Amino acid sequence: MQRLKKILSIVIVTFGIIALWYWADDNDYFQTDYKDLTIDQKKIFKWQDGDTGESIMNRYRKHFADTAFYFPGNRVSKVKLFKNIPLVGVFTGRTLKKEHVNSFVEFCNDSVNFDWGETTWDITESEYYCKLYNSENDVVGKIYLCLYDCGMIKSRPFCPTMKFGGLSERGSVWIYNLIDNEDNWQ
C-alpha cells in the first residue's frame, strides 16, 4: 500500500510538472517581448454602440499603413512553425530559412492577403502556430493558423491589416506554399 501511494504521488507530481510546463510554453512565459496594444489602441478596434460592419471595417482600413500597428512591432530574426498538438507540438518545430523571414513578415502586413469574415473558430482548432523571435530569442509575435478547416488566422499582437483573420485566396495560396515547400525550412 505504501508503495502504491509513492507511485501515485510520483505520477501526480510528474503530471503537474508537465501541465505547468505546457501552460508556460503555451503562454510564452519563459521568453516574451510582445508589443501588445495599449488600452487606447484597443478602444480604436473594439465594437462600439452604433457601429455597423462597414464602420468598423473603415476604422481598420484607416490604420492599414500606420506603422504603430505593424506586425509584430519588433524586428524579427527567426520564425518557427509548430503543429498545434497539445504537449507534443513543442517538439515539432521547424525554423524558416533566414531568406524567407522578411517575406513572411511582409505577408502578415499586407491587407491583400486577408479577407473580412467571421472569426467563429477557436485557436485550439488551428493546425499550426508560428512563433516570431527577435535577435535576443524572445517571442515577439505569434500566429495561429487554421488553414484546412476554416482559412483563418489569429495573431498576437493584433494587426489591423489582418482584418478579422480570414485569409484571402491569394493569402491562402501563399501560406500553403510556404508551409508545404520543404526548401523553405531548415
mmCIF file of C-alpha atoms in Angstrom:
data_model
loop_
_atom_site.group_PDB
_atom_site.id
_atom_site.type_symbol
_atom_site.label_atom_id
_atom_site.label_comp_id
_atom_site.label_asym_id
_atom_site.label_seq_id
_atom_site.Cartn_x
_atom_site.Cartn_y
_atom_site.Cartn_z
ATOM 1 C CA MET A 1 0.000 0.000 0.000
ATOM 2 C CA GLN A 2 2.841 2.369 0.854
ATOM 3 C CA ARG A 3 4.492 1.608 -2.491
ATOM 4 C CA LEU A 4 1.241 2.356 -4.356
ATOM 5 C CA LYS A 5 0.969 5.741 -2.614
ATOM 6 C CA LYS A 6 4.553 6.548 -3.614
ATOM 7 C CA ILE A 7 3.932 5.615 -7.266
ATOM 8 C CA LEU A 8 0.694 7.603 -7.315
ATOM 9 C CA SER A 9 2.471 10.623 -5.804
ATOM 10 C CA ILE A 10 5.210 10.435 -8.436
ATOM 11 C CA VAL A 11 2.643 10.200 -11.238
ATOM 12 C CA ILE A 12 0.674 13.186 -9.889
ATOM 13 C CA VAL A 13 3.788 15.325 -9.430
ATOM 14 C CA THR A 14 5.065 14.392 -12.906
ATOM 15 C CA PHE A 15 1.705 15.205 -14.467
ATOM 16 C CA GLY A 16 1.636 18.533 -12.597
ATOM 17 C CA ILE A 17 5.103 19.473 -13.848
ATOM 18 C CA ILE A 18 4.182 18.549 -17.433
ATOM 19 C CA ALA A 19 0.942 20.551 -17.217
ATOM 20 C CA LEU A 20 2.784 23.568 -15.787
ATOM 21 C CA TRP A 21 5.454 23.338 -18.489
ATOM 22 C CA TYR A 22 2.804 23.106 -21.211
ATOM 23 C CA TRP A 23 0.937 26.124 -19.792
ATOM 24 C CA ALA A 24 4.149 28.159 -19.543
ATOM 25 C CA ASP A 25 5.197 27.309 -23.104
ATOM 26 C CA ASP A 26 1.726 27.973 -24.495
ATOM 27 C CA ASN A 27 1.763 31.405 -22.859
ATOM 28 C CA ASP A 28 5.387 32.049 -23.864
ATOM 29 C CA TYR A 29 6.100 32.600 -20.198
ATOM 30 C CA PHE A 30 9.822 31.951 -20.461
ATOM 31 C CA GLN A 31 10.646 34.280 -23.335
ATOM 32 C CA THR A 32 8.332 37.088 -24.424
ATOM 33 C CA ASP A 33 8.574 40.625 -25.665
ATOM 34 C CA TYR A 34 5.148 41.264 -27.206
ATOM 35 C CA LYS A 35 4.224 44.809 -28.186
ATOM 36 C CA ASP A 36 0.529 44.403 -27.394
ATOM 37 C CA LEU A 37 -1.878 47.267 -27.974
ATOM 38 C CA THR A 38 -2.309 49.903 -25.318
ATOM 39 C CA ILE A 39 -5.752 50.413 -23.785
ATOM 40 C CA ASP A 40 -6.344 53.438 -26.038
ATOM 41 C CA GLN A 41 -5.282 51.492 -29.135
ATOM 42 C CA LYS A 42 -7.619 48.619 -28.217
ATOM 43 C CA LYS A 43 -10.529 51.083 -27.998
ATOM 44 C CA ILE A 44 -9.998 52.002 -31.658
ATOM 45 C CA PHE A 45 -10.823 48.482 -32.839
ATOM 46 C CA LYS A 46 -13.404 47.495 -30.242
ATOM 47 C CA TRP A 47 -17.021 47.240 -31.344
ATOM 48 C CA GLN A 48 -18.920 50.282 -30.088
ATOM 49 C CA ASP A 49 -22.614 51.133 -29.831
ATOM 50 C CA GLY A 50 -23.886 52.316 -33.182
ATOM 51 C CA ASP A 51 -21.182 50.529 -35.157
ATOM 52 C CA THR A 52 -22.005 48.800 -38.383
ATOM 53 C CA GLY A 53 -19.848 46.264 -40.133
ATOM 54 C CA GLU A 54 -18.833 48.943 -42.600
ATOM 55 C CA SER A 55 -17.875 51.488 -39.934
ATOM 56 C CA ILE A 56 -15.633 49.051 -38.098
ATOM 57 C CA MET A 57 -14.028 47.955 -41.380
ATOM 58 C CA ASN A 58 -13.334 51.614 -42.182
ATOM 59 C CA ARG A 59 -11.609 52.008 -38.814
ATOM 60 C CA TYR A 60 -9.386 49.023 -39.619
ATOM 61 C CA ARG A 61 -8.652 50.373 -43.127
ATOM 62 C CA LYS A 62 -7.666 53.741 -41.679
ATOM 63 C CA HIS A 63 -4.791 52.036 -39.823
ATOM 64 C CA PHE A 64 -3.522 49.642 -42.519
ATOM 65 C CA ALA A 65 -0.497 51.859 -43.246
ATOM 66 C CA ASP A 66 0.001 53.028 -39.658
ATOM 67 C CA THR A 67 3.422 51.764 -38.577
ATOM 68 C CA ALA A 68 2.285 51.740 -34.932
ATOM 69 C CA PHE A 69 0.206 48.674 -35.830
ATOM 70 C CA TYR A 70 2.700 46.756 -37.989
ATOM 71 C CA PHE A 71 3.010 43.140 -37.031
ATOM 72 C CA PRO A 72 4.711 42.186 -34.747
ATOM 73 C CA GLY A 73 6.016 45.616 -33.725
ATOM 74 C CA ASN A 74 9.575 44.317 -33.340
ATOM 75 C CA ARG A 75 12.379 43.256 -35.626
ATOM 76 C CA VAL A 76 12.052 39.555 -36.433
ATOM 77 C CA SER A 77 15.149 37.407 -36.838
ATOM 78 C CA LYS A 78 13.581 33.925 -36.747
ATOM 79 C CA VAL A 79 10.218 32.261 -37.423
ATOM 80 C CA LYS A 80 9.375 28.788 -36.147
ATOM 81 C CA LEU A 81 6.369 26.724 -37.209
ATOM 82 C CA PHE A 82 4.826 24.196 -34.816
ATOM 83 C CA LYS A 83 1.984 21.710 -35.161
ATOM 84 C CA ASN A 84 -0.768 22.660 -32.724
ATOM 85 C CA ILE A 85 -0.859 19.364 -30.845
ATOM 86 C CA PRO A 86 -1.138 19.569 -27.053
ATOM 87 C CA LEU A 87 2.060 18.522 -25.246
ATOM 88 C CA VAL A 88 3.639 17.154 -28.433
ATOM 89 C CA GLY A 89 3.542 20.290 -30.603
ATOM 90 C CA VAL A 90 6.557 21.912 -28.937
ATOM 91 C CA PHE A 91 8.694 19.087 -30.332
ATOM 92 C CA THR A 92 7.510 19.589 -33.933
ATOM 93 C CA GLY A 93 9.170 22.956 -34.548
ATOM 94 C CA ARG A 94 10.653 23.836 -37.933
ATOM 95 C CA THR A 95 12.659 27.002 -38.482
ATOM 96 C CA LEU A 96 12.028 29.139 -41.547
ATOM 97 C CA LYS A 97 15.188 29.844 -43.530
ATOM 98 C CA LYS A 98 16.527 33.355 -42.933
ATOM 99 C CA GLU A 99 15.969 34.433 -46.534
ATOM 100 C CA HIS A 100 12.192 33.938 -46.097
ATOM 101 C CA VAL A 101 11.717 35.702 -42.743
ATOM 102 C CA ASN A 102 11.203 39.195 -44.200
ATOM 103 C CA SER A 103 8.722 37.940 -46.802
ATOM 104 C CA PHE A 104 6.754 36.218 -44.025
ATOM 105 C CA VAL A 105 6.557 39.473 -42.042
ATOM 106 C CA GLU A 106 5.585 41.360 -45.237
ATOM 107 C CA PHE A 107 2.859 38.764 -45.855
ATOM 108 C CA CYS A 108 1.447 39.453 -42.382
ATOM 109 C CA ASN A 109 1.363 43.218 -43.004
ATOM 110 C CA ASP A 110 -0.213 43.115 -46.475
ATOM 111 C CA SER A 111 -4.002 43.510 -46.249
ATOM 112 C CA VAL A 112 -4.445 41.899 -49.682
ATOM 113 C CA ASN A 113 -3.647 38.539 -48.057
ATOM 114 C CA PHE A 114 -6.695 38.794 -45.792
ATOM 115 C CA ASP A 115 -10.455 38.994 -46.174
ATOM 116 C CA TRP A 116 -13.207 40.235 -43.915
ATOM 117 C CA GLY A 117 -15.138 37.415 -42.357
ATOM 118 C CA GLU A 118 -16.475 35.884 -39.197
ATOM 119 C CA THR A 119 -13.965 34.657 -36.662
ATOM 120 C CA THR A 120 -16.044 31.945 -35.073
ATOM 121 C CA TRP A 121 -13.216 29.478 -34.574
ATOM 122 C CA ASP A 122 -11.027 28.872 -31.558
ATOM 123 C CA ILE A 123 -7.222 28.704 -31.614
ATOM 124 C CA THR A 124 -7.436 25.102 -30.407
ATOM 125 C CA GLU A 125 -8.836 24.280 -33.878
ATOM 126 C CA SER A 126 -5.710 25.547 -35.651
ATOM 127 C CA GLU A 127 -3.383 23.050 -37.272
ATOM 128 C CA TYR A 128 -0.262 25.170 -36.773
ATOM 129 C CA TYR A 129 1.128 28.125 -34.938
ATOM 130 C CA CYS A 130 4.163 30.268 -35.678
ATOM 131 C CA LYS A 131 6.373 31.977 -33.152
ATOM 132 C CA LEU A 132 8.358 35.004 -34.294
ATOM 133 C CA TYR A 133 11.599 35.723 -32.431
ATOM 134 C CA ASN A 134 13.820 38.771 -32.148
ATOM 135 C CA SER A 135 17.634 38.636 -32.112
ATOM 136 C CA GLU A 136 17.614 38.022 -28.324
ATOM 137 C CA ASN A 137 15.489 34.896 -28.958
ATOM 138 C CA ASP A 138 12.421 36.417 -27.263
ATOM 139 C CA VAL A 139 8.992 35.680 -28.724
ATOM 140 C CA VAL A 140 7.728 38.936 -30.266
ATOM 141 C CA GLY A 141 4.760 37.549 -32.195
ATOM 142 C CA LYS A 142 2.593 34.505 -32.542
ATOM 143 C CA ILE A 143 0.172 33.438 -35.257
ATOM 144 C CA TYR A 144 -2.322 30.575 -35.069
ATOM 145 C CA LEU A 145 -3.189 29.095 -38.475
ATOM 146 C CA CYS A 146 -6.482 27.293 -39.044
ATOM 147 C CA LEU A 147 -5.841 26.558 -42.705
ATOM 148 C CA TYR A 148 -7.527 23.390 -43.848
ATOM 149 C CA ASP A 149 -10.757 23.633 -41.871
ATOM 150 C CA CYS A 150 -11.553 27.334 -41.876
ATOM 151 C CA GLY A 151 -8.899 29.516 -43.606
ATOM 152 C CA MET A 152 -8.464 31.766 -40.573
ATOM 153 C CA ILE A 153 -5.577 33.141 -38.547
ATOM 154 C CA LYS A 154 -5.219 34.893 -35.223
ATOM 155 C CA SER A 155 -2.191 36.939 -34.261
ATOM 156 C CA ARG A 156 -0.622 38.335 -31.165
ATOM 157 C CA PRO A 157 -0.056 41.212 -31.133
ATOM 158 C CA PHE A 158 -3.135 42.370 -33.016
ATOM 159 C CA CYS A 159 -2.629 43.800 -36.504
ATOM 160 C CA PRO A 160 -5.447 45.613 -38.391
ATOM 161 C CA THR A 161 -4.094 44.587 -41.826
ATOM 162 C CA MET A 162 -5.114 41.015 -40.964
ATOM 163 C CA LYS A 163 -8.681 42.338 -40.843
ATOM 164 C CA PHE A 164 -10.864 39.877 -38.903
ATOM 165 C CA GLY A 165 -8.461 36.989 -39.533
ATOM 166 C CA GLY A 166 -9.774 35.454 -42.747
ATOM 167 C CA LEU A 167 -7.259 34.522 -45.427
ATOM 168 C CA SER A 168 -7.928 35.716 -48.965
ATOM 169 C CA GLU A 169 -7.404 33.320 -51.860
ATOM 170 C CA ARG A 170 -4.022 34.924 -52.528
ATOM 171 C CA GLY A 171 -3.076 34.698 -48.834
ATOM 172 C CA SER A 172 -4.150 31.061 -48.616
ATOM 173 C CA VAL A 173 -2.070 30.092 -51.645
ATOM 174 C CA TRP A 174 0.962 31.956 -50.306
ATOM 175 C CA ILE A 175 0.850 30.417 -46.816
ATOM 176 C CA TYR A 176 0.147 26.896 -48.133
ATOM 177 C CA ASN A 177 3.147 27.195 -50.472
ATOM 178 C CA LEU A 178 5.340 28.455 -47.637
ATOM 179 C CA ILE A 179 4.397 25.635 -45.266
ATOM 180 C CA ASP A 180 4.349 22.796 -47.805
ATOM 181 C CA ASN A 181 7.640 23.614 -49.558
ATOM 182 C CA GLU A 182 10.367 21.783 -47.616
ATOM 183 C CA ASP A 183 13.018 24.017 -49.261
ATOM 184 C CA ASN A 184 11.741 26.941 -47.135
ATOM 185 C CA TRP A 185 12.670 25.234 -43.867
ATOM 186 C CA GLN A 186 15.906 24.368 -42.129
#
